mmCIF file of C-alpha atoms in Angstrom:
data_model
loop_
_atom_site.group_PDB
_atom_site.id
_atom_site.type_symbol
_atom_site.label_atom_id
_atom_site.label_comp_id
_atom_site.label_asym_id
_atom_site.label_seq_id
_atom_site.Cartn_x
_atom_site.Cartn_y
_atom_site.Cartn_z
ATOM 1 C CA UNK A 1 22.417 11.330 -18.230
ATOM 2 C CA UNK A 2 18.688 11.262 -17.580
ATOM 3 C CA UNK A 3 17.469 14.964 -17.619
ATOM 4 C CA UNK A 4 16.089 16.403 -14.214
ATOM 5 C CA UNK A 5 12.135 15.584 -14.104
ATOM 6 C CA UNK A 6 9.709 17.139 -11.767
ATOM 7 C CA UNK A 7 7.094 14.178 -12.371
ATOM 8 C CA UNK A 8 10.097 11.501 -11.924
ATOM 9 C CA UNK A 9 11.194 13.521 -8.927
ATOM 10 C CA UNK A 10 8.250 13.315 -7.719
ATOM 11 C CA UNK A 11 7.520 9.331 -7.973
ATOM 12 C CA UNK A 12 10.898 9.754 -6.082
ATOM 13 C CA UNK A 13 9.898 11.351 -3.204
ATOM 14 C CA UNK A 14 6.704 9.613 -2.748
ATOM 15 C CA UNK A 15 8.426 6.008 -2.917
ATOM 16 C CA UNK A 16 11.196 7.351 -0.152
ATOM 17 C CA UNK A 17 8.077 9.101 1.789
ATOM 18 C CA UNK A 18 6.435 5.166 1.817
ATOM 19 C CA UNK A 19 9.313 3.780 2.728
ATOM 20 C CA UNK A 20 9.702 5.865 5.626
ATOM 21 C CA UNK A 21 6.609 5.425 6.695
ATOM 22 C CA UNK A 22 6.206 1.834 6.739
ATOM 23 C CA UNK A 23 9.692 2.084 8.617
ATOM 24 C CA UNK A 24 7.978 3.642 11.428
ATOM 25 C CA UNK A 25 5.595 0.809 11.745
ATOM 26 C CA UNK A 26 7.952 -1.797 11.514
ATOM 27 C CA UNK A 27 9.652 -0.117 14.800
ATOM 28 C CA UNK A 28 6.652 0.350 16.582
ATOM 29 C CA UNK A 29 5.901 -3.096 15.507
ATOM 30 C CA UNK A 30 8.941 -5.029 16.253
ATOM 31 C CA UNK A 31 11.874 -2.560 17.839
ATOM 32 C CA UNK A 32 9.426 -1.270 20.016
ATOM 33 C CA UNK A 33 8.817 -4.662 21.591
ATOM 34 C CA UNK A 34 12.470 -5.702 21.625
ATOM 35 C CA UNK A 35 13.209 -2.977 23.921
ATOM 36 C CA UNK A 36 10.505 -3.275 26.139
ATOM 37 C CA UNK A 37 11.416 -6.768 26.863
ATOM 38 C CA UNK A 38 15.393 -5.207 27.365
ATOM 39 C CA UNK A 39 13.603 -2.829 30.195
ATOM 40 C CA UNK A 40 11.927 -5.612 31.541
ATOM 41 C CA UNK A 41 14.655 -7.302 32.778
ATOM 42 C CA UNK A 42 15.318 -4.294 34.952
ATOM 43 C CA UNK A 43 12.106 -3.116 35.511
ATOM 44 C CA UNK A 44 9.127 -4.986 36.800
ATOM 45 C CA UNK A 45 6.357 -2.225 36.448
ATOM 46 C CA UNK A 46 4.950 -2.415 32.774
ATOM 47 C CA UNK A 47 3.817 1.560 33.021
ATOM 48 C CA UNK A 48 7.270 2.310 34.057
ATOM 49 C CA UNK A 49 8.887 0.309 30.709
ATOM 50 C CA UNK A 50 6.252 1.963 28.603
ATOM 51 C CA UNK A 51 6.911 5.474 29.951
ATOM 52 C CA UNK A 52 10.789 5.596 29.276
ATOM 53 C CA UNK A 53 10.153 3.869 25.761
ATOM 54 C CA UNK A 54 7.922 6.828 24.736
ATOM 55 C CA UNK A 55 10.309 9.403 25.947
ATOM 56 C CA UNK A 56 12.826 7.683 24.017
ATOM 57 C CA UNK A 57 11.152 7.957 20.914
ATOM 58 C CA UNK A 58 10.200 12.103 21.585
ATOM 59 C CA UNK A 59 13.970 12.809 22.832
ATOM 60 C CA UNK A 60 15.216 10.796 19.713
ATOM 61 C CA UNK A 61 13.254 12.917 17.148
ATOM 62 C CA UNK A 62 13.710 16.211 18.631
ATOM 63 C CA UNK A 63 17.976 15.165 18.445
ATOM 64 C CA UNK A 64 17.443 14.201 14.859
ATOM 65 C CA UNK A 65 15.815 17.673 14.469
ATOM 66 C CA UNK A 66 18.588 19.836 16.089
ATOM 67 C CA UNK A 67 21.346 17.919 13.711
ATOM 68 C CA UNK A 68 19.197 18.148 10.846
ATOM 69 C CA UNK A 69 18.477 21.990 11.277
ATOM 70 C CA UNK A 70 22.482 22.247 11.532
ATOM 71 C CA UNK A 71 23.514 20.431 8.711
ATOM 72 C CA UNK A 72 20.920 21.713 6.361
ATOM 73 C CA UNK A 73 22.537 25.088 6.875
ATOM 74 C CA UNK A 74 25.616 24.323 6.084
ATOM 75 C CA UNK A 75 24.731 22.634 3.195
ATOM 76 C CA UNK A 76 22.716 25.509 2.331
ATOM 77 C CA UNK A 77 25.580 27.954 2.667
ATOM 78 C CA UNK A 78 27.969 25.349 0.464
ATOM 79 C CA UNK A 79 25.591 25.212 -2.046
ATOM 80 C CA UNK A 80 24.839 28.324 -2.603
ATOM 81 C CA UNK A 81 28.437 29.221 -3.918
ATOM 82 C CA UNK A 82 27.520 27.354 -7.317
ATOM 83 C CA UNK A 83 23.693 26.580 -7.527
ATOM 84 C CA UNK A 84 22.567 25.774 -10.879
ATOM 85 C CA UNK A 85 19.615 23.718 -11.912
ATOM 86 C CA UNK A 86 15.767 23.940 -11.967
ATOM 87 C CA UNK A 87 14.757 23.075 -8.355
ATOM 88 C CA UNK A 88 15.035 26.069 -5.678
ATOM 89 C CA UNK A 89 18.196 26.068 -3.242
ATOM 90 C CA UNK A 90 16.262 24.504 -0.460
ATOM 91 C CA UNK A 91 15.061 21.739 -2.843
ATOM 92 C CA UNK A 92 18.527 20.556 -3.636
ATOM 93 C CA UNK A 93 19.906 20.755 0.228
ATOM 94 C CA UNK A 94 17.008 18.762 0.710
ATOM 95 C CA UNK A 95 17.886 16.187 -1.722
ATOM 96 C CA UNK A 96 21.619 16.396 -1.091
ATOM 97 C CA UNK A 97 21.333 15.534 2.576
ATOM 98 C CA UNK A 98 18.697 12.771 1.513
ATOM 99 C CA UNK A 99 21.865 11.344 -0.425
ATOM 100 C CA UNK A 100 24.402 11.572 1.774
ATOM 101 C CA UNK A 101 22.847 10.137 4.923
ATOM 102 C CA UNK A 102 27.055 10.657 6.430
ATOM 103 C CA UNK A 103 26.596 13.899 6.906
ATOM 104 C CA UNK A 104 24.733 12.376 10.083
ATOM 105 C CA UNK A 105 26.714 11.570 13.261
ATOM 106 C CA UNK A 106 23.823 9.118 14.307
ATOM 107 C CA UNK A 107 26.525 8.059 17.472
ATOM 108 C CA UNK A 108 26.330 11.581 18.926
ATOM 109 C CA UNK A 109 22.305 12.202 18.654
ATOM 110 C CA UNK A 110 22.220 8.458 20.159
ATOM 111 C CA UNK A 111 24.194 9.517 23.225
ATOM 112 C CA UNK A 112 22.571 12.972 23.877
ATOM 113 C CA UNK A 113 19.104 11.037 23.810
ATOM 114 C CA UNK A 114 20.607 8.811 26.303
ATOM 115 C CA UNK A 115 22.060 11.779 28.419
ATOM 116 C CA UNK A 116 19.044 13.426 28.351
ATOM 117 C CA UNK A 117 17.341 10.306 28.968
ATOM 118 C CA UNK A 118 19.365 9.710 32.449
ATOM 119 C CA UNK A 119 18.303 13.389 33.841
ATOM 120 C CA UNK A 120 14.714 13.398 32.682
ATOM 121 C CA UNK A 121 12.749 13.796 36.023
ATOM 122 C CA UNK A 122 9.656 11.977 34.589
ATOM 123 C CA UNK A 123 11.259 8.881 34.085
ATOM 124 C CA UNK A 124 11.329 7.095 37.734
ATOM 125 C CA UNK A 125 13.896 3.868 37.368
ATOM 126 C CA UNK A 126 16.129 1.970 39.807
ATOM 127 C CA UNK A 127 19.490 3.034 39.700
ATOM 128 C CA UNK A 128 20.951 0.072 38.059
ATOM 129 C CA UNK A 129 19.495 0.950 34.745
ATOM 130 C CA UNK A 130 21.405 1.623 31.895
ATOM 131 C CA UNK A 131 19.553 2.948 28.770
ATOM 132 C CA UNK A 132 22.218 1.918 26.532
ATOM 133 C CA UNK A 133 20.335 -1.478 26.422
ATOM 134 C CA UNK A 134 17.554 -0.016 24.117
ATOM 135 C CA UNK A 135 20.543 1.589 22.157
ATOM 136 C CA UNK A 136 19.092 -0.150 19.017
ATOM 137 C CA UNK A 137 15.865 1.604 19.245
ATOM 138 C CA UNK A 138 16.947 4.992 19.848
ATOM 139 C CA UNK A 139 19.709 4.559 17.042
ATOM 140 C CA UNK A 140 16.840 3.435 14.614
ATOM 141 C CA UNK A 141 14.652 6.309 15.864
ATOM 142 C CA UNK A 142 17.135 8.969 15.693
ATOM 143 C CA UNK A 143 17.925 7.441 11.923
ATOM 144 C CA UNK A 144 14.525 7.611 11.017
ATOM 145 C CA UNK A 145 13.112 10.700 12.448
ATOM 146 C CA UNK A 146 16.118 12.700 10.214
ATOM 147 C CA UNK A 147 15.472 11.229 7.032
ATOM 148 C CA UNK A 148 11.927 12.118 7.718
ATOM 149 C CA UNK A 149 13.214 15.854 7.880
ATOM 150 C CA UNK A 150 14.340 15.806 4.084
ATOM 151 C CA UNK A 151 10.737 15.070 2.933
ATOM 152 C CA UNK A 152 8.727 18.133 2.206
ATOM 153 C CA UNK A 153 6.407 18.564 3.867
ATOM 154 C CA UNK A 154 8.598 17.077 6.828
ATOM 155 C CA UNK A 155 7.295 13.867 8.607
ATOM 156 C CA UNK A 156 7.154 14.453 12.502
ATOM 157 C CA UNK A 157 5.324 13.166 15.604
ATOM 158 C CA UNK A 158 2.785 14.709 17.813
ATOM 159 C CA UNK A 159 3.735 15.357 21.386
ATOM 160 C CA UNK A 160 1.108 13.969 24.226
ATOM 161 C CA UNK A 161 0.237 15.538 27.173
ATOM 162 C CA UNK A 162 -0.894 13.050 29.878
ATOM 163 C CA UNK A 163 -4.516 13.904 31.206
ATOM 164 C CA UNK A 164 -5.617 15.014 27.960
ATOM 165 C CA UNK A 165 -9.016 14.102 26.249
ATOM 166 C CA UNK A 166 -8.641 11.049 24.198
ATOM 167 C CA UNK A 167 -8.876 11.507 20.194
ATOM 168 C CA UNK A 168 -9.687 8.506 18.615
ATOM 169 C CA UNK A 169 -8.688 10.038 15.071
ATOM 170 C CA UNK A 170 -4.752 10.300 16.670
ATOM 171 C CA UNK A 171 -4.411 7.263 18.866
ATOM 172 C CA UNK A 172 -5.447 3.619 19.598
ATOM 173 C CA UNK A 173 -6.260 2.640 23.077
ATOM 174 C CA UNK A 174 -3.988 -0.097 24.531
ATOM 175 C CA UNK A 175 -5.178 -3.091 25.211
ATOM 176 C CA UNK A 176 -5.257 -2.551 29.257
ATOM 177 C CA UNK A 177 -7.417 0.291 29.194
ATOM 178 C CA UNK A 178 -10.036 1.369 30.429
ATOM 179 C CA UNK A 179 -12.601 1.666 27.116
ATOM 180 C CA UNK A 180 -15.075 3.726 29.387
ATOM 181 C CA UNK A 181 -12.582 5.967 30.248
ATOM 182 C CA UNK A 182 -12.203 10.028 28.316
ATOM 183 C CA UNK A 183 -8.879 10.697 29.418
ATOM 184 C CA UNK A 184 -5.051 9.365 28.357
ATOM 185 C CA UNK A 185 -3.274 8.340 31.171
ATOM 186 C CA UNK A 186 0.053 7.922 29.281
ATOM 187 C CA UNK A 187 1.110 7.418 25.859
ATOM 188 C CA UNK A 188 2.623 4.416 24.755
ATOM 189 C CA UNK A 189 3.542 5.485 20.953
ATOM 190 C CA UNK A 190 3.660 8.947 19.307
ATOM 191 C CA UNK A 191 1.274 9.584 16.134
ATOM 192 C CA UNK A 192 2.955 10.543 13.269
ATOM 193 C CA UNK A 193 1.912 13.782 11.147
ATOM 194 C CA UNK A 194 2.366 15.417 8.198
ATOM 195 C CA UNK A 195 1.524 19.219 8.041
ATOM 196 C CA UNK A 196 -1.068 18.714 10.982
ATOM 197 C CA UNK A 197 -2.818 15.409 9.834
ATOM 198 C CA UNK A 198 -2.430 11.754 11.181
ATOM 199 C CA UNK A 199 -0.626 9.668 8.715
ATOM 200 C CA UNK A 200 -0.120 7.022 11.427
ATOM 201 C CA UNK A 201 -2.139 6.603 14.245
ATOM 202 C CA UNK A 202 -0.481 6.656 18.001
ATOM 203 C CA UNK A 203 -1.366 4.654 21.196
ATOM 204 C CA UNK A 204 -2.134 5.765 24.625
ATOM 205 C CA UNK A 205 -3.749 4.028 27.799
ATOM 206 C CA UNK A 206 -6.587 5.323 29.026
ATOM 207 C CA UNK A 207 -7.541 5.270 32.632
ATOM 208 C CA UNK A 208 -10.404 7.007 35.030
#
């Protein structure tokens, strides 16, 4: 058995921290799309589709969160009966939950985004929608975002306002803005941070 390195643990950590990364552009990139095109069978108004993806992505981390924060306490508590070894407690809930992805009831956090999804008075959509046809997305979201939480610092994403001033060091503008324009109209795709700076730039649509 390999003794317990900080430097190899480390390598570790920044390999998974890539990994997760890149995963986050690969949904933006491809999942991202898939569901749009889902809404769009249902939905003719491109702002609309664009609306309800973004608030799928901020309910779908802040599940991930809430089950995270829950099971890393009781893992806490478990191990804490017998902890031995070099890294602090929190380090090795960290790494336990990293390696036991199970512990995760990815179903449940996928329904209460979609719950939360149908109630949510900014999202305006004919009746006849189900959000259970970007199930994919919000599953891979919800997976994502909580492996994300056993990374330290934590990966998260920033939260928009619409109307605020556009910062061109945390978003992109979309292609069908207006360039001219200082203000986001809505936000298309979450940045994602770590400990207050951009890893991964965001995109809005700006408008006068």
């Amino acid at each position: 058995v390999r003794a317990w390195s900080p430097a190899r643990a480390g390598r570790a950590k920044a390999s998974h921290r890539a990994c997760l990364i890149a995963r986050f552009g690969f949904v933006y990139a491809r999942e991202r799309l898939d569901a749009e095109a889902r809404l769009r069978t249902f939905i003719c108004d491109m702002e609309t589709v664009q609306r309800i993806i973004y608030i799928a992505v901020v309910e779908s981390f802040h599940a991930a969160k809430m089950a995270f924060w829950k099971i890393r306490i009781s893992v806490k508590e478990t191990l804490a009966l017998d902890h031995i070894g070099p890294e602090p407690l929190e380090v090795a809930a960290l790494d336990y939950i990293a390696r036991h992805q199970d512990l995760y009831d990815v179903c449940q956090s996928v329904q209460d985004v979609i719950c939360s999804m149908n109630t949510n008075p900014k999202i305006p959509y004919p009746p006849d929608v189900d959000f259970c046809v970007i199930r994919t997305l919000i599953r891979e979201l919800c997976s994502l975002a909580f492996s994300m939480q056993t990374l330290i610092p934590p990966l998260d994403i920033a939260l928009g306002v619409d109307g605020e001033l556009f910062n061109r060091a945390m978003y992109y503008r979309s292609c069908d803005s207006d360039f001219t324009a200082s203000f986001v109209a809505y936000h298309v795709w979450p940045p994602l941070m770590e400990n207050g700076v951009v890893i991964v730039k965001g995109e809005v649509v700006t408008k006068k």
